[in-house]
Tab-separated table of C-alpha atoms in Angstrom:
chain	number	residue	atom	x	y	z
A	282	UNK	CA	0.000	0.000	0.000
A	283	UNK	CA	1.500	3.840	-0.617
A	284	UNK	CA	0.087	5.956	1.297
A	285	UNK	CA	-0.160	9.565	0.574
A	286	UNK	CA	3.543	9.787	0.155
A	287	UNK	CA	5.477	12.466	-1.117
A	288	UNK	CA	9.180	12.847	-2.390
A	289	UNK	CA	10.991	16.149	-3.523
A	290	UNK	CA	14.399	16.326	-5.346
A	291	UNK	CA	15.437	20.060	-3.939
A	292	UNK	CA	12.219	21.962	-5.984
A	293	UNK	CA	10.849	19.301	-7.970
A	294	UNK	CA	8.177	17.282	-6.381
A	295	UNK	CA	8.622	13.659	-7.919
A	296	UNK	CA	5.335	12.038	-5.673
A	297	UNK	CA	2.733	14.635	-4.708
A	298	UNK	CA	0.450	12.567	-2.166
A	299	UNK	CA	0.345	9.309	-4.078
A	300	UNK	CA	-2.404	6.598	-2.679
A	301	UNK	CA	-2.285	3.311	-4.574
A	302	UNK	CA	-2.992	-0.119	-3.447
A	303	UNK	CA	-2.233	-3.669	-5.011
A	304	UNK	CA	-3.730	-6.084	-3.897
A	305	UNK	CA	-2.338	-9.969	-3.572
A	306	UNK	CA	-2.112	-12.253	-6.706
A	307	UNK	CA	-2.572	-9.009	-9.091
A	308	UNK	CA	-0.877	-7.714	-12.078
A	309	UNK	CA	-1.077	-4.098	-11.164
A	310	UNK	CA	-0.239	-1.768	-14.400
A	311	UNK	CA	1.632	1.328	-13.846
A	312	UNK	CA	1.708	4.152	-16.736
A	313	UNK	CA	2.433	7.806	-17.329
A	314	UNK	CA	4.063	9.897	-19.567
A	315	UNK	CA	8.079	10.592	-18.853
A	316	UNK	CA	8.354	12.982	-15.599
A	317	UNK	CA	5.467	11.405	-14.197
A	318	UNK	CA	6.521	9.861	-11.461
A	319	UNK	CA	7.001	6.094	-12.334
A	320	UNK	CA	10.429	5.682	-11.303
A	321	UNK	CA	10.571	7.174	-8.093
A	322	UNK	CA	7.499	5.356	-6.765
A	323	UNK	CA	9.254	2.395	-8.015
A	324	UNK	CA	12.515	2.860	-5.919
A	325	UNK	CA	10.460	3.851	-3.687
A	326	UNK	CA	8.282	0.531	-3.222
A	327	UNK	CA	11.875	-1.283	-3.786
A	328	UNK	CA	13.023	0.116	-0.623
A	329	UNK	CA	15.814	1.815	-2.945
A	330	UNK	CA	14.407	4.944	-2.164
A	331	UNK	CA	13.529	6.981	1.543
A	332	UNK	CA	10.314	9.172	0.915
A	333	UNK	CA	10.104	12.438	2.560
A	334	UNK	CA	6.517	11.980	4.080
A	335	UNK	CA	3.756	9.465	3.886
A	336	UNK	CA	3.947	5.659	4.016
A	337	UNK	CA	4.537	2.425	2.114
A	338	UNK	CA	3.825	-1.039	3.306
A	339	UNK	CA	4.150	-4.659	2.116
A	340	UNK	CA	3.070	-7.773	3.796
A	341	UNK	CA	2.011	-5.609	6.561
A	342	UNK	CA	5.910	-4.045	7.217
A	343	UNK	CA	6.913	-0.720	6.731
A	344	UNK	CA	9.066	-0.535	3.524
A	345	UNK	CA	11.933	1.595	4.077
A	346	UNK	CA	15.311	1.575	2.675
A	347	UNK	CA	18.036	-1.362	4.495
A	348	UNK	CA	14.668	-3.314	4.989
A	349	UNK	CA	16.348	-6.641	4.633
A	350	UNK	CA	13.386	-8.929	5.592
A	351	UNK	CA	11.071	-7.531	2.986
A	352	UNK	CA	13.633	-7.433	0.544
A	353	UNK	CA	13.926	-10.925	0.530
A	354	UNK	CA	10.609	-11.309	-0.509
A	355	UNK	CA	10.980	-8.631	-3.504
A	356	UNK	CA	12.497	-9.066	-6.791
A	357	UNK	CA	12.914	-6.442	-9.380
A	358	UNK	CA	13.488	-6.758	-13.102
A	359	UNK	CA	15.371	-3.260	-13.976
A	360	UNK	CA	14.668	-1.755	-16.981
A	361	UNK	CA	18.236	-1.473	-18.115
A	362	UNK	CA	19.750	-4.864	-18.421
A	363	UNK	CA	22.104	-5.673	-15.125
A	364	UNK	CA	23.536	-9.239	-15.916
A	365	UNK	CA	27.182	-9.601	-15.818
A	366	UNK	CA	28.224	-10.400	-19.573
A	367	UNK	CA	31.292	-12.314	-19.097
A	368	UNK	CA	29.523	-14.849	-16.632
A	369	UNK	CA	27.191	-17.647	-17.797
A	370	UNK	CA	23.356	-17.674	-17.386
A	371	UNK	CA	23.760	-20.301	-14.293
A	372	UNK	CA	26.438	-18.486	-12.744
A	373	UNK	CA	24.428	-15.076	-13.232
A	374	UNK	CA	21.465	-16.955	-11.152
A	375	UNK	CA	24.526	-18.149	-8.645
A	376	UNK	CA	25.570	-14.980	-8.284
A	377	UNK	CA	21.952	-13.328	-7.496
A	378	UNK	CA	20.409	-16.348	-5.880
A	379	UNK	CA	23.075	-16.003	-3.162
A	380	UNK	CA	22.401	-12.694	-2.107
A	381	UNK	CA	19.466	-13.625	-1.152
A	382	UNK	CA	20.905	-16.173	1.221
A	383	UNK	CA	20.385	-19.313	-1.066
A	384	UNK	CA	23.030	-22.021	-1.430
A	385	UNK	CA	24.133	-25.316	-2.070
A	386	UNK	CA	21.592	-27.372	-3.308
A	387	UNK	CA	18.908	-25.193	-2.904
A	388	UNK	CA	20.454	-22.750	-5.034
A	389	UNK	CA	21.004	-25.449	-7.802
A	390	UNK	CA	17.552	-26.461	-7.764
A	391	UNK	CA	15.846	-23.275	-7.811
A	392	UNK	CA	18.733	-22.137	-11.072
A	393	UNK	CA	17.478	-25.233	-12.847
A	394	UNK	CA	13.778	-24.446	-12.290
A	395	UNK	CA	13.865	-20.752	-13.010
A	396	UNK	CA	16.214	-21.452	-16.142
A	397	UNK	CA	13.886	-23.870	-17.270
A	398	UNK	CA	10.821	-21.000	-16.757
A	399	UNK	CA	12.434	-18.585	-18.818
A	400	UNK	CA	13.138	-21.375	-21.763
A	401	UNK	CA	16.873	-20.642	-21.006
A	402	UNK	CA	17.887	-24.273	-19.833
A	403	UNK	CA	19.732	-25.009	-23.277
A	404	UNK	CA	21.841	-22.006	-22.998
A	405	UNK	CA	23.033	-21.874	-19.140
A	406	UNK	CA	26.663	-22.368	-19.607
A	407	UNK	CA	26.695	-19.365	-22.526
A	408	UNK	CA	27.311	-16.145	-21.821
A	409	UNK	CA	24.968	-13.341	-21.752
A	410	UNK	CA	27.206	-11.293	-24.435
A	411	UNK	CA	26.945	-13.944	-26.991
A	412	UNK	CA	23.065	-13.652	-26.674
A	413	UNK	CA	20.208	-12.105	-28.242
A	414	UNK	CA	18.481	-8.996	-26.844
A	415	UNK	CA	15.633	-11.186	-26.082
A	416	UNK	CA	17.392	-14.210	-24.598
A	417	UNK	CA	19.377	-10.993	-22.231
A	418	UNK	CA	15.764	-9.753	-21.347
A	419	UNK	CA	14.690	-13.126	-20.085
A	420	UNK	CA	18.283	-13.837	-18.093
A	421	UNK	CA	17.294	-10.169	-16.560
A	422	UNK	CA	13.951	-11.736	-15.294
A	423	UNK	CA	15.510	-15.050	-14.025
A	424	UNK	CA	17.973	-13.126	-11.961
A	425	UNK	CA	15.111	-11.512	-10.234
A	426	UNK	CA	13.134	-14.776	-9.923
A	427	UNK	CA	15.352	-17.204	-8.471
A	428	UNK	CA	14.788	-16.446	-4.617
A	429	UNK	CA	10.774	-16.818	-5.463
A	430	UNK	CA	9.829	-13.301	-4.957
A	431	UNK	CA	6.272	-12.655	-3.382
A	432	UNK	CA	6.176	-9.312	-5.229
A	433	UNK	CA	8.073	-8.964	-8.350
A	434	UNK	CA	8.324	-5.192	-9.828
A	435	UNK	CA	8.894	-5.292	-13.358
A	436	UNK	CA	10.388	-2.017	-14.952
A	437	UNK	CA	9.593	-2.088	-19.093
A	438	UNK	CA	10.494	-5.345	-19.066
A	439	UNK	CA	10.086	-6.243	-22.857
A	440	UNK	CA	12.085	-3.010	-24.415
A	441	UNK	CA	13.739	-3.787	-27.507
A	442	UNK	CA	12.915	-7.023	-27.974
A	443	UNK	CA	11.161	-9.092	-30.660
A	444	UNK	CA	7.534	-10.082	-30.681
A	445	UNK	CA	8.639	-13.730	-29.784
A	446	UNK	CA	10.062	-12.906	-26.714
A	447	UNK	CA	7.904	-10.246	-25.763
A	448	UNK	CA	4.973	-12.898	-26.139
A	449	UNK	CA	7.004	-15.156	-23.918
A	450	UNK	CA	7.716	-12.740	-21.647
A	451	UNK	CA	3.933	-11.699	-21.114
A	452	UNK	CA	2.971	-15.263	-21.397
A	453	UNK	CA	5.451	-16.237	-18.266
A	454	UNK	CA	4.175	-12.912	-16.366
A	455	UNK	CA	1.007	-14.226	-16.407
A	456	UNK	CA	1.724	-17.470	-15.078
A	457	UNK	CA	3.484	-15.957	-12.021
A	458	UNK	CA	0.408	-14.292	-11.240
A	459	UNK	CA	-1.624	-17.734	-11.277
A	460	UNK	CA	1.066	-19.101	-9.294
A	461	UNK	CA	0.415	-16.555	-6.674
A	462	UNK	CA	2.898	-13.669	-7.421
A	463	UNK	CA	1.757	-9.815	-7.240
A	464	UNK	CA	3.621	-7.952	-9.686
A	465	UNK	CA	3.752	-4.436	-10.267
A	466	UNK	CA	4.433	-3.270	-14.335
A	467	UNK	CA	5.359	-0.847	-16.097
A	468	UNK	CA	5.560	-0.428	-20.284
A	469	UNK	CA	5.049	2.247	-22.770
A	470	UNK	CA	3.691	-0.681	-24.935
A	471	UNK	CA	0.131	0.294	-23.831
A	472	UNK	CA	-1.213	-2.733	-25.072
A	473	UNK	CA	1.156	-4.976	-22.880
A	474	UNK	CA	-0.441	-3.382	-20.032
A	475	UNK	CA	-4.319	-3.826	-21.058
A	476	UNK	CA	-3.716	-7.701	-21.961
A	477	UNK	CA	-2.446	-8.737	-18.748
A	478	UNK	CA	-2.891	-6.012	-16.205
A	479	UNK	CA	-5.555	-6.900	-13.549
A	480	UNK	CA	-5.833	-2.637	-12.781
A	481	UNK	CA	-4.326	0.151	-13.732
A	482	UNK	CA	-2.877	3.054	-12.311
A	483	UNK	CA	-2.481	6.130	-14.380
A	484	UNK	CA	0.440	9.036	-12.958
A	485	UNK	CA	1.077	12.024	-14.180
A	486	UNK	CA	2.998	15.117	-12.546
A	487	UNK	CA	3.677	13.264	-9.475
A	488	UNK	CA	0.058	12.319	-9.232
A	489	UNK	CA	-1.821	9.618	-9.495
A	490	UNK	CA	-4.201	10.605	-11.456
A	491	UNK	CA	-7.085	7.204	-12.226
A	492	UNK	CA	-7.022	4.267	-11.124
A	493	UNK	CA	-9.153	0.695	-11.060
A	494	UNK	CA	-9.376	-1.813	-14.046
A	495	UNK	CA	-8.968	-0.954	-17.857
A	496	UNK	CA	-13.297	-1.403	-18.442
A	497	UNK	CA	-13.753	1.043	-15.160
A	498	UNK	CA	-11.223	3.366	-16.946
A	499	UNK	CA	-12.821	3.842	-20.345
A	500	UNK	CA	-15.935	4.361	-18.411
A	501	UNK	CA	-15.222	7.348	-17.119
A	502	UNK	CA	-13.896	9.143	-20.522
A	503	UNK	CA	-16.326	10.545	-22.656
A	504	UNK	CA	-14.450	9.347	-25.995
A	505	UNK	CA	-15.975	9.735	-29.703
A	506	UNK	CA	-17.740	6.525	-31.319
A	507	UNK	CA	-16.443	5.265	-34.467
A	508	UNK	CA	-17.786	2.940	-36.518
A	509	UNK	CA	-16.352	1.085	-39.745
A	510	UNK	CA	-18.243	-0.083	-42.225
A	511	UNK	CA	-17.524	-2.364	-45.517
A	512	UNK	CA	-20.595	-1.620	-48.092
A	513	UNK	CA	-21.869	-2.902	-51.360
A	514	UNK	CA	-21.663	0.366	-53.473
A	515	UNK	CA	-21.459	3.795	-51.259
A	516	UNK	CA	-21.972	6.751	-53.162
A	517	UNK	CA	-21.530	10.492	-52.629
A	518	UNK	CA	-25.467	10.845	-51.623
A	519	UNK	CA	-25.238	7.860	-48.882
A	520	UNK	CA	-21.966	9.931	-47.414
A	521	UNK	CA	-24.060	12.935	-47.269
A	522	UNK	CA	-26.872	11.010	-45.919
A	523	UNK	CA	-25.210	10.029	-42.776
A	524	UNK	CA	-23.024	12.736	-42.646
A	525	UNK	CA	-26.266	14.513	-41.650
A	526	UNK	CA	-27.090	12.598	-39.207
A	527	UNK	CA	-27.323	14.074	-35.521
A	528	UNK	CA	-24.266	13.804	-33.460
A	529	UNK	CA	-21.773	12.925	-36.739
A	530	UNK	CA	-18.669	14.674	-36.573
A	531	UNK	CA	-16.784	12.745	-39.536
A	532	UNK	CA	-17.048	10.517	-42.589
A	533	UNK	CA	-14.559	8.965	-44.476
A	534	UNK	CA	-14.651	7.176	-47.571
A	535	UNK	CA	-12.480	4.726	-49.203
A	536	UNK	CA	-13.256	2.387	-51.949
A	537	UNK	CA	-16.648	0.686	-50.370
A	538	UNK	CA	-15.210	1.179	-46.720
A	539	UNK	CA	-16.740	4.285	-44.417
A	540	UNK	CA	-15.225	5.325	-40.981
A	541	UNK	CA	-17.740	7.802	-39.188
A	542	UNK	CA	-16.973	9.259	-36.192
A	543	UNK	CA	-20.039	10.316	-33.840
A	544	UNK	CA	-19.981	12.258	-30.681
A	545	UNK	CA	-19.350	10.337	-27.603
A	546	UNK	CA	-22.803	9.241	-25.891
A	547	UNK	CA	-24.258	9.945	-29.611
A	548	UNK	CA	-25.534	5.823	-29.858
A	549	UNK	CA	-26.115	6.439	-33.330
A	550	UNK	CA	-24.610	2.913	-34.395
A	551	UNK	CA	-28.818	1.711	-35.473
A	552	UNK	CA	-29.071	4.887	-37.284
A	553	UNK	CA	-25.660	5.118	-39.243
A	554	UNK	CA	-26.807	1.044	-40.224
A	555	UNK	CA	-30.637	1.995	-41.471
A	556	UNK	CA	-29.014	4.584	-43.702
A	557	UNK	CA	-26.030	2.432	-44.868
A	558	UNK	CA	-28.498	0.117	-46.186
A	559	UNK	CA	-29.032	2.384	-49.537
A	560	UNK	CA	-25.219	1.936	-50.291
A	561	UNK	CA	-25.626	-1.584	-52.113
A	562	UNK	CA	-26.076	-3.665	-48.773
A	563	UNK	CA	-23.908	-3.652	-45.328
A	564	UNK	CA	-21.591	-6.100	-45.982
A	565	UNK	CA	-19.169	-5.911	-42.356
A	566	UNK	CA	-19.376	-3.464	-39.474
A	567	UNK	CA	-17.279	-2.794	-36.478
A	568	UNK	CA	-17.756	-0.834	-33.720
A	569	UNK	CA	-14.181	0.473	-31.779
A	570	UNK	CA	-14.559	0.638	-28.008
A	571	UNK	CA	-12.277	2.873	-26.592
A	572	UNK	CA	-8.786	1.462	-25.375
A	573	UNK	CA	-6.730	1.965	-22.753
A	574	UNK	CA	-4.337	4.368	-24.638
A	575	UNK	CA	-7.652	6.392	-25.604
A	576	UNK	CA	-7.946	6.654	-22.117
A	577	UNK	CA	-4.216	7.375	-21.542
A	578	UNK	CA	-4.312	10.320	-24.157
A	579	UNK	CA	-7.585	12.288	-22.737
A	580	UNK	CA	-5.796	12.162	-19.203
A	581	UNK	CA	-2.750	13.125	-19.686
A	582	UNK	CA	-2.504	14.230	-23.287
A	583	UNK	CA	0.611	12.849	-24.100
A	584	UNK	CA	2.153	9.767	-25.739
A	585	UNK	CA	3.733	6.962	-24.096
A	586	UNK	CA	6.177	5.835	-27.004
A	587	UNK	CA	8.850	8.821	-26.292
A	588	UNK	CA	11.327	6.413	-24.418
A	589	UNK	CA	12.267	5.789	-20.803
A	590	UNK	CA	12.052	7.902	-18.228
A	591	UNK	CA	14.840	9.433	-16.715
C-alpha cells in the first residue's frame, strides 16, 4: 500500500500525495508519460528509495530503505539490463540467488527451475554477451526470480525485444500471477499493459491521477464513437446522408469502406446502419470501443512511445 507519500528532489516534487494499493495475486499496471513519477514510486516501493513523508507497506511491514526482511521477498526486473556479460546464465542466477541467502543445493535447484521457466535451460553455460536482446531480457527476469519473490516489480520489461520474446515474456508474467505472485508493471507498450494487467494506475505530474481496471477506466472518458463499415456500393449521396445525421462529426470514404466518427454518448450505431443500407447492402461493421491508450491520451494528453524515463 503507498500511502499519501510524497518525495521532492530540492524543488521538484517527484510524488505529490500518491495513494495506490495492489492487492495480492494481481498484475497491477503502472503508466504515465516521462516525468510522471514512475520511477521514483518504483525505488520507492523497492526500498531503494527513503520518501520524505507518507507511508509504504508490504506484507504488513513498513518498507523503508536497508529493509532486509522484505527485501527478501521482492524481486525487481530493472529496466536497463544488469547481468554480468562475461559470466554464464547459471552463474548469473549463482551470483543473485546467493544474495538472497540461497546455497548449495537449494540454489542449484531453484537455477534449474527458473532457467527452465524462462526457456533458457539449453543455454546456461553461454554467456549473456553472446546472446540475443531477447534471450538478455529473459536472463534479466531469471535473476530476479530465483529467490521466489512474493512481489516482483517489473520495470519495461520487454524493451527492444522481438515479438517472440515479448509474447514469452507476457505469457510467463502471467503465469506468475496464477502461481500466486503480485507484480507491479510498467511499459510504454500500452497494449502490454491492457492484456495482462488486472488494474491500472495512471500518474502524471507526481500524481496519481485514475485508477481501477482498464473497463472502469474507459468508463469514465467521454471518448468519440467510431464505426467502420464495408458496403456494397457507397456513393456520394449515402456519405451525405449520414453525414447529416445528428451527433456525426466525420465521414470517411475509401473504396466501399466508411469510418464515421459520432460524438461520444451519440448511440447512433442503429441509425448510421438503417441509412447504410441504400449503399448496395452492409456487408461488415465494427464498432471500436475505446482502449486503454484512448484513455491514456484524454488524461494526460501525451504519448507513451517517447522512451524511458529518466
Amino acid at each position: 500500500m503507498v500511502n499519501d507519500v510524497v518525495k521532492r528532489y530540492d524543488s521538484l516534487l517527484a510524488l505529490d500525495h500518491v495513494d495506490f494499493e495492489i492487492a495480492q495475486g494481481e498484475i497491477l499496471g503502472l503508466l504515465g508519460p516521462n516525468g510522471a513519477g514512475k520511477t521514483t514510486a518504483i525505488r520507492a516501493l523497492a526500498g531503494l528509495l527513503p520518501v520524505d513523508s507518507g507511508s509504504i507497506e508490504l506484507f504488513g511491514e513498513a518498507q523503508v530503505p536497508g529493509a532486509m526482511g522484505l527485501r527478501r521477498r521482492l524481486g525487481l526486473v530493472t529496466q536497463e539490463i544488469t547481468v554480468f556479460e562475461d559470466l554464464s546464465a547459471r552463474e548469473n542466477l549463482e551470483f543473485f540467488g546467493g544474495l538472497y541467502g540461497l546455497k548449495g543445493a537449494e540454489l542449484r535447484r531453484r537455477i534449474a527451475e527458473t532457467l527452465d521457466f524462462v526457456c533458457l535451460a539449453e543455454h546456461a553455460d553461454a554467456r549473456p554477451k553472446k546472446y540475443s536482446g531477447g534471450m538478455k531480457r529473459r536472463l534479466n527476469i531469471a535473476c530476479a526470480l530465483t529467490h521466489r519473490p512474493e512481489f516482483l516489480i517489473m520495470d519495461e520489461p520487454t524493451v527492444g525485444i522481438d515479438p517472440q520474446s515479448r509474447n514469452h515474456i507476457l505469457e510467463s508474467v502471467k503465469s506468475l500471477r496464477d502461481r500466486g505472485t503480485t507484480i507491479l508493471y510498467t511499459s510504454h507498450y500500452m497494449e502490454e499493459v491492457q492484456a495482462i494487467a488486472t488494474r491500472v494506475v495512471i500518474m502524471d505530474q507526481g500524481h496519481a491521477i485514475a485508477q481501477g481496471t482498464v473497463d472502469e477506466l474507459v468508463e469514465r472518458i467521454q471518448y468519440e464513437e467510431r464505426v467502420r463499415l464495408e458496403l456494397g456500393s457507397p456513393t456520394e449521396e449515402l456519405v451525405a446522408r449520414i453525414r447529416a445525421l445528428p451527433g456525426v462529426k466525420q465521414v470517411e470514404r475509401e473504396g466501399a469502406s466508411l469510418t464515421v466518427v459520432s460524438e461520444a454518448g451519440s448511440a447512433n450505431l442503429d441509425r448510421i446502419l438503417q441509412a447504410a443500407q441504400g449503399g448496395g447492402g452492409v456487408r461488415s461493421v465494427q464498432a471500436d470501443k475505446p482502449s486503454l491508450e484512448d484513455v491514456f491520451l484524454t488524461l494526460t494528453g501525451k504519448s507513451l512511445r517517447d522512451g524511458g524515463e529518466s
